[in-house]
Amino acid sequence: MVIPTFKVEMEFKSHALFRDDVKEHAIKWGKEITFSKSDKRQVRPACKKPCPWTIYCAYVPNDEVYRVKTFVDQHECVRSFNVQWVSTKWIVKKYTERIRKNPTWPIPPLVETIESENTVKVNHQKTYRAMRIAMQMLEGSAAEQFKLLNSYAKEILNTNDGTTIKTKVKPVVGSETEEDK
């Protein structure tokens, strides 16, 4: 859901999906919602006191779903710009596709985009970590790429007789070495 709207009898396939939608609601509306009860059978998020907003969702074994049993859709609190659910994980989930399209996106404009689209405050360091994680997901880590180098060289040698491969390795400490294959 882009903008989660809840109602009694609403169903969710999993505990995690319900929690994610509640967190999304908290971020979208700038609310300080916490989970007072959260286990495999039931989930009870509520807004910071004295706000009456609360929702109760329980597992229904016969239907194998989580169903909203009670819902008080009334916020009496003011918007918060420091919502705890704006995490590195959330930024990665929401912005990886846009980071893929713009891999050189500088952190300050990315922070500005996140803040303006969601009306929340975002930590630059959290955004930097999210950008690094998203890029690793999209490109793979350097270590993973390096592990593939030997098998790639062997494949070239096996398929192209008479080929010579030179690899240069620059150690973090020390000088450059050459290895001929």
mmCIF file with all atom_site columns, C-alpha atoms in Angstrom, residues 64-142:
data_model
loop_
_atom_site.group_PDB
_atom_site.id
_atom_site.type_symbol
_atom_site.label_atom_id
_atom_site.label_alt_id
_atom_site.label_comp_id
_atom_site.label_asym_id
_atom_site.label_entity_id
_atom_site.label_seq_id
_atom_site.pdbx_PDB_ins_code
_atom_site.Cartn_x
_atom_site.Cartn_y
_atom_site.Cartn_z
_atom_site.occupancy
_atom_site.B_iso_or_equiv
_atom_site.pdbx_formal_charge
_atom_site.auth_seq_id
_atom_site.auth_comp_id
_atom_site.auth_asym_id
_atom_site.auth_atom_id
_atom_site.pdbx_PDB_model_num
ATOM 1  C CA . GLU A 1 64  ? -4.594  -18.436 7.797   1.00 0.00 ? 64  GLU A CA 1
ATOM 2  C CA . VAL A 1 65  ? -4.614  -14.627 7.789   1.00 0.00 ? 65  VAL A CA 1
ATOM 3  C CA . TYR A 1 66  ? -4.105  -11.764 10.200  1.00 0.00 ? 66  TYR A CA 1
ATOM 4  C CA . ARG A 1 67  ? -7.354  -9.837  10.603  1.00 0.00 ? 67  ARG A CA 1
ATOM 5  C CA . VAL A 1 68  ? -7.950  -6.386  12.072  1.00 0.00 ? 68  VAL A CA 1
ATOM 6  C CA . LYS A 1 69  ? -10.273 -6.892  15.043  1.00 0.00 ? 69  LYS A CA 1
ATOM 7  C CA . THR A 1 70  ? -10.455 -3.367  16.471  1.00 0.00 ? 70  THR A CA 1
ATOM 8  C CA . PHE A 1 71  ? -9.425  0.008   15.100  1.00 0.00 ? 71  PHE A CA 1
ATOM 9  C CA . VAL A 1 72  ? -9.670  3.500   16.578  1.00 0.00 ? 72  VAL A CA 1
ATOM 10 C CA . ASP A 1 73  ? -8.869  5.857   13.708  1.00 0.00 ? 73  ASP A CA 1
ATOM 11 C CA . GLN A 1 74  ? -8.465  9.055   15.671  1.00 0.00 ? 74  GLN A CA 1
ATOM 12 C CA . HIS A 1 75  ? -5.188  10.926  16.057  1.00 0.00 ? 75  HIS A CA 1
ATOM 13 C CA . GLU A 1 76  ? -5.096  13.758  18.582  1.00 0.00 ? 76  GLU A CA 1
ATOM 14 C CA . CYS A 1 77  ? -1.335  14.117  18.420  1.00 0.00 ? 77  CYS A CA 1
ATOM 15 C CA . VAL A 1 78  ? 0.675   16.538  16.307  1.00 0.00 ? 78  VAL A CA 1
ATOM 16 C CA . ARG A 1 79  ? 2.863   15.546  13.370  1.00 0.00 ? 79  ARG A CA 1
ATOM 17 C CA . SER A 1 80  ? 6.336   14.363  14.304  1.00 0.00 ? 80  SER A CA 1
ATOM 18 C CA . PHE A 1 81  ? 9.216   14.870  11.891  1.00 0.00 ? 81  PHE A CA 1
ATOM 19 C CA . ASN A 1 82  ? 11.413  12.331  13.688  1.00 0.00 ? 82  ASN A CA 1
ATOM 20 C CA . VAL A 1 83  ? 9.617   9.062   13.012  1.00 0.00 ? 83  VAL A CA 1
ATOM 21 C CA . GLN A 1 84  ? 11.566  6.064   14.304  1.00 0.00 ? 84  GLN A CA 1
ATOM 22 C CA . TRP A 1 85  ? 10.539  3.860   11.378  1.00 0.00 ? 85  TRP A CA 1
ATOM 23 C CA . VAL A 1 86  ? 12.523  5.944   8.853   1.00 0.00 ? 86  VAL A CA 1
ATOM 24 C CA . SER A 1 87  ? 15.403  3.486   8.903   1.00 0.00 ? 87  SER A CA 1
ATOM 25 C CA . THR A 1 88  ? 18.228  2.492   6.580   1.00 0.00 ? 88  THR A CA 1
ATOM 26 C CA . LYS A 1 89  ? 16.211  -0.608  5.665   1.00 0.00 ? 89  LYS A CA 1
ATOM 27 C CA . TRP A 1 90  ? 13.156  1.522   4.831   1.00 0.00 ? 90  TRP A CA 1
ATOM 28 C CA . ILE A 1 91  ? 15.210  3.896   2.650   1.00 0.00 ? 91  ILE A CA 1
ATOM 29 C CA . VAL A 1 92  ? 16.721  0.919   0.787   1.00 0.00 ? 92  VAL A CA 1
ATOM 30 C CA . LYS A 1 93  ? 13.265  -0.588  0.225   1.00 0.00 ? 93  LYS A CA 1
ATOM 31 C CA . LYS A 1 94  ? 11.699  2.666   -0.981  1.00 0.00 ? 94  LYS A CA 1
ATOM 32 C CA . TYR A 1 95  ? 14.547  4.188   -3.000  1.00 0.00 ? 95  TYR A CA 1
ATOM 33 C CA . THR A 1 96  ? 16.646  1.351   -4.513  1.00 0.00 ? 96  THR A CA 1
ATOM 34 C CA . GLU A 1 97  ? 14.923  1.586   -7.891  1.00 0.00 ? 97  GLU A CA 1
ATOM 35 C CA . ARG A 1 98  ? 15.509  5.318   -8.090  1.00 0.00 ? 98  ARG A CA 1
ATOM 36 C CA . ILE A 1 99  ? 19.122  4.863   -6.955  1.00 0.00 ? 99  ILE A CA 1
ATOM 37 C CA . ARG A 1 100 ? 19.549  2.302   -9.738  1.00 0.00 ? 100 ARG A CA 1
ATOM 38 C CA . LYS A 1 101 ? 18.445  4.928   -12.251 1.00 0.00 ? 101 LYS A CA 1
ATOM 39 C CA . ASN A 1 102 ? 20.747  7.543   -10.698 1.00 0.00 ? 102 ASN A CA 1
ATOM 40 C CA . PRO A 1 103 ? 23.752  5.716   -9.141  1.00 0.00 ? 103 PRO A CA 1
ATOM 41 C CA . THR A 1 104 ? 25.740  8.938   -8.681  1.00 0.00 ? 104 THR A CA 1
ATOM 42 C CA . TRP A 1 105 ? 22.965  10.648  -6.728  1.00 0.00 ? 105 TRP A CA 1
ATOM 43 C CA . PRO A 1 106 ? 24.726  12.759  -4.069  1.00 0.00 ? 106 PRO A CA 1
ATOM 44 C CA . ILE A 1 107 ? 23.631  12.180  -0.476  1.00 0.00 ? 107 ILE A CA 1
ATOM 45 C CA . PRO A 1 108 ? 22.398  15.739  0.323   1.00 0.00 ? 108 PRO A CA 1
ATOM 46 C CA . PRO A 1 109 ? 19.923  15.852  -2.618  1.00 0.00 ? 109 PRO A CA 1
ATOM 47 C CA . LEU A 1 110 ? 18.801  12.279  -1.807  1.00 0.00 ? 110 LEU A CA 1
ATOM 48 C CA . VAL A 1 111 ? 18.150  13.319  1.809   1.00 0.00 ? 111 VAL A CA 1
ATOM 49 C CA . GLU A 1 112 ? 16.252  16.369  0.543   1.00 0.00 ? 112 GLU A CA 1
ATOM 50 C CA . THR A 1 113 ? 14.124  14.177  -1.745  1.00 0.00 ? 113 THR A CA 1
ATOM 51 C CA . ILE A 1 114 ? 13.281  11.711  1.033   1.00 0.00 ? 114 ILE A CA 1
ATOM 52 C CA . GLU A 1 115 ? 12.436  14.522  3.458   1.00 0.00 ? 115 GLU A CA 1
ATOM 53 C CA . SER A 1 116 ? 10.260  16.434  0.993   1.00 0.00 ? 116 SER A CA 1
ATOM 54 C CA . GLU A 1 117 ? 8.370   13.359  -0.238  1.00 0.00 ? 117 GLU A CA 1
ATOM 55 C CA . ASN A 1 118 ? 7.676   12.024  3.252   1.00 0.00 ? 118 ASN A CA 1
ATOM 56 C CA . THR A 1 119 ? 7.709   15.147  5.464   1.00 0.00 ? 119 THR A CA 1
ATOM 57 C CA . VAL A 1 120 ? 10.212  13.581  7.863   1.00 0.00 ? 120 VAL A CA 1
ATOM 58 C CA . LYS A 1 121 ? 13.772  14.272  8.984   1.00 0.00 ? 121 LYS A CA 1
ATOM 59 C CA . VAL A 1 122 ? 16.429  11.884  7.685   1.00 0.00 ? 122 VAL A CA 1
ATOM 60 C CA . ASN A 1 123 ? 19.925  11.417  9.028   1.00 0.00 ? 123 ASN A CA 1
ATOM 61 C CA . HIS A 1 124 ? 22.677  11.857  6.392   1.00 0.00 ? 124 HIS A CA 1
ATOM 62 C CA . GLN A 1 125 ? 24.649  8.892   7.760   1.00 0.00 ? 125 GLN A CA 1
ATOM 63 C CA . LYS A 1 126 ? 21.582  6.625   7.579   1.00 0.00 ? 126 LYS A CA 1
ATOM 64 C CA . THR A 1 127 ? 21.036  7.738   3.978   1.00 0.00 ? 127 THR A CA 1
ATOM 65 C CA . TYR A 1 128 ? 24.689  7.103   3.118   1.00 0.00 ? 128 TYR A CA 1
ATOM 66 C CA . ARG A 1 129 ? 24.427  3.544   4.522   1.00 0.00 ? 129 ARG A CA 1
ATOM 67 C CA . ALA A 1 130 ? 21.214  2.981   2.549   1.00 0.00 ? 130 ALA A CA 1
ATOM 68 C CA . MET A 1 131 ? 22.884  4.225   -0.650  1.00 0.00 ? 131 MET A CA 1
ATOM 69 C CA . ARG A 1 132 ? 25.846  1.872   -0.085  1.00 0.00 ? 132 ARG A CA 1
ATOM 70 C CA . ILE A 1 133 ? 23.553  -1.117  0.581   1.00 0.00 ? 133 ILE A CA 1
ATOM 71 C CA . ALA A 1 134 ? 21.413  -0.341  -2.471  1.00 0.00 ? 134 ALA A CA 1
ATOM 72 C CA . MET A 1 135 ? 24.489  -0.080  -4.697  1.00 0.00 ? 135 MET A CA 1
ATOM 73 C CA . GLN A 1 136 ? 25.826  -3.402  -3.347  1.00 0.00 ? 136 GLN A CA 1
ATOM 74 C CA . MET A 1 137 ? 22.479  -5.022  -4.079  1.00 0.00 ? 137 MET A CA 1
ATOM 75 C CA . LEU A 1 138 ? 22.483  -3.603  -7.587  1.00 0.00 ? 138 LEU A CA 1
ATOM 76 C CA . GLU A 1 139 ? 26.128  -4.163  -8.517  1.00 0.00 ? 139 GLU A CA 1
ATOM 77 C CA . GLY A 1 140 ? 27.287  -6.848  -6.121  1.00 0.00 ? 140 GLY A CA 1
ATOM 78 C CA . SER A 1 141 ? 30.120  -6.275  -3.719  1.00 0.00 ? 141 SER A CA 1
ATOM 79 C CA . ALA A 1 142 ? 33.713  -5.927  -4.869  1.00 0.00 ? 142 ALA A CA 1
#
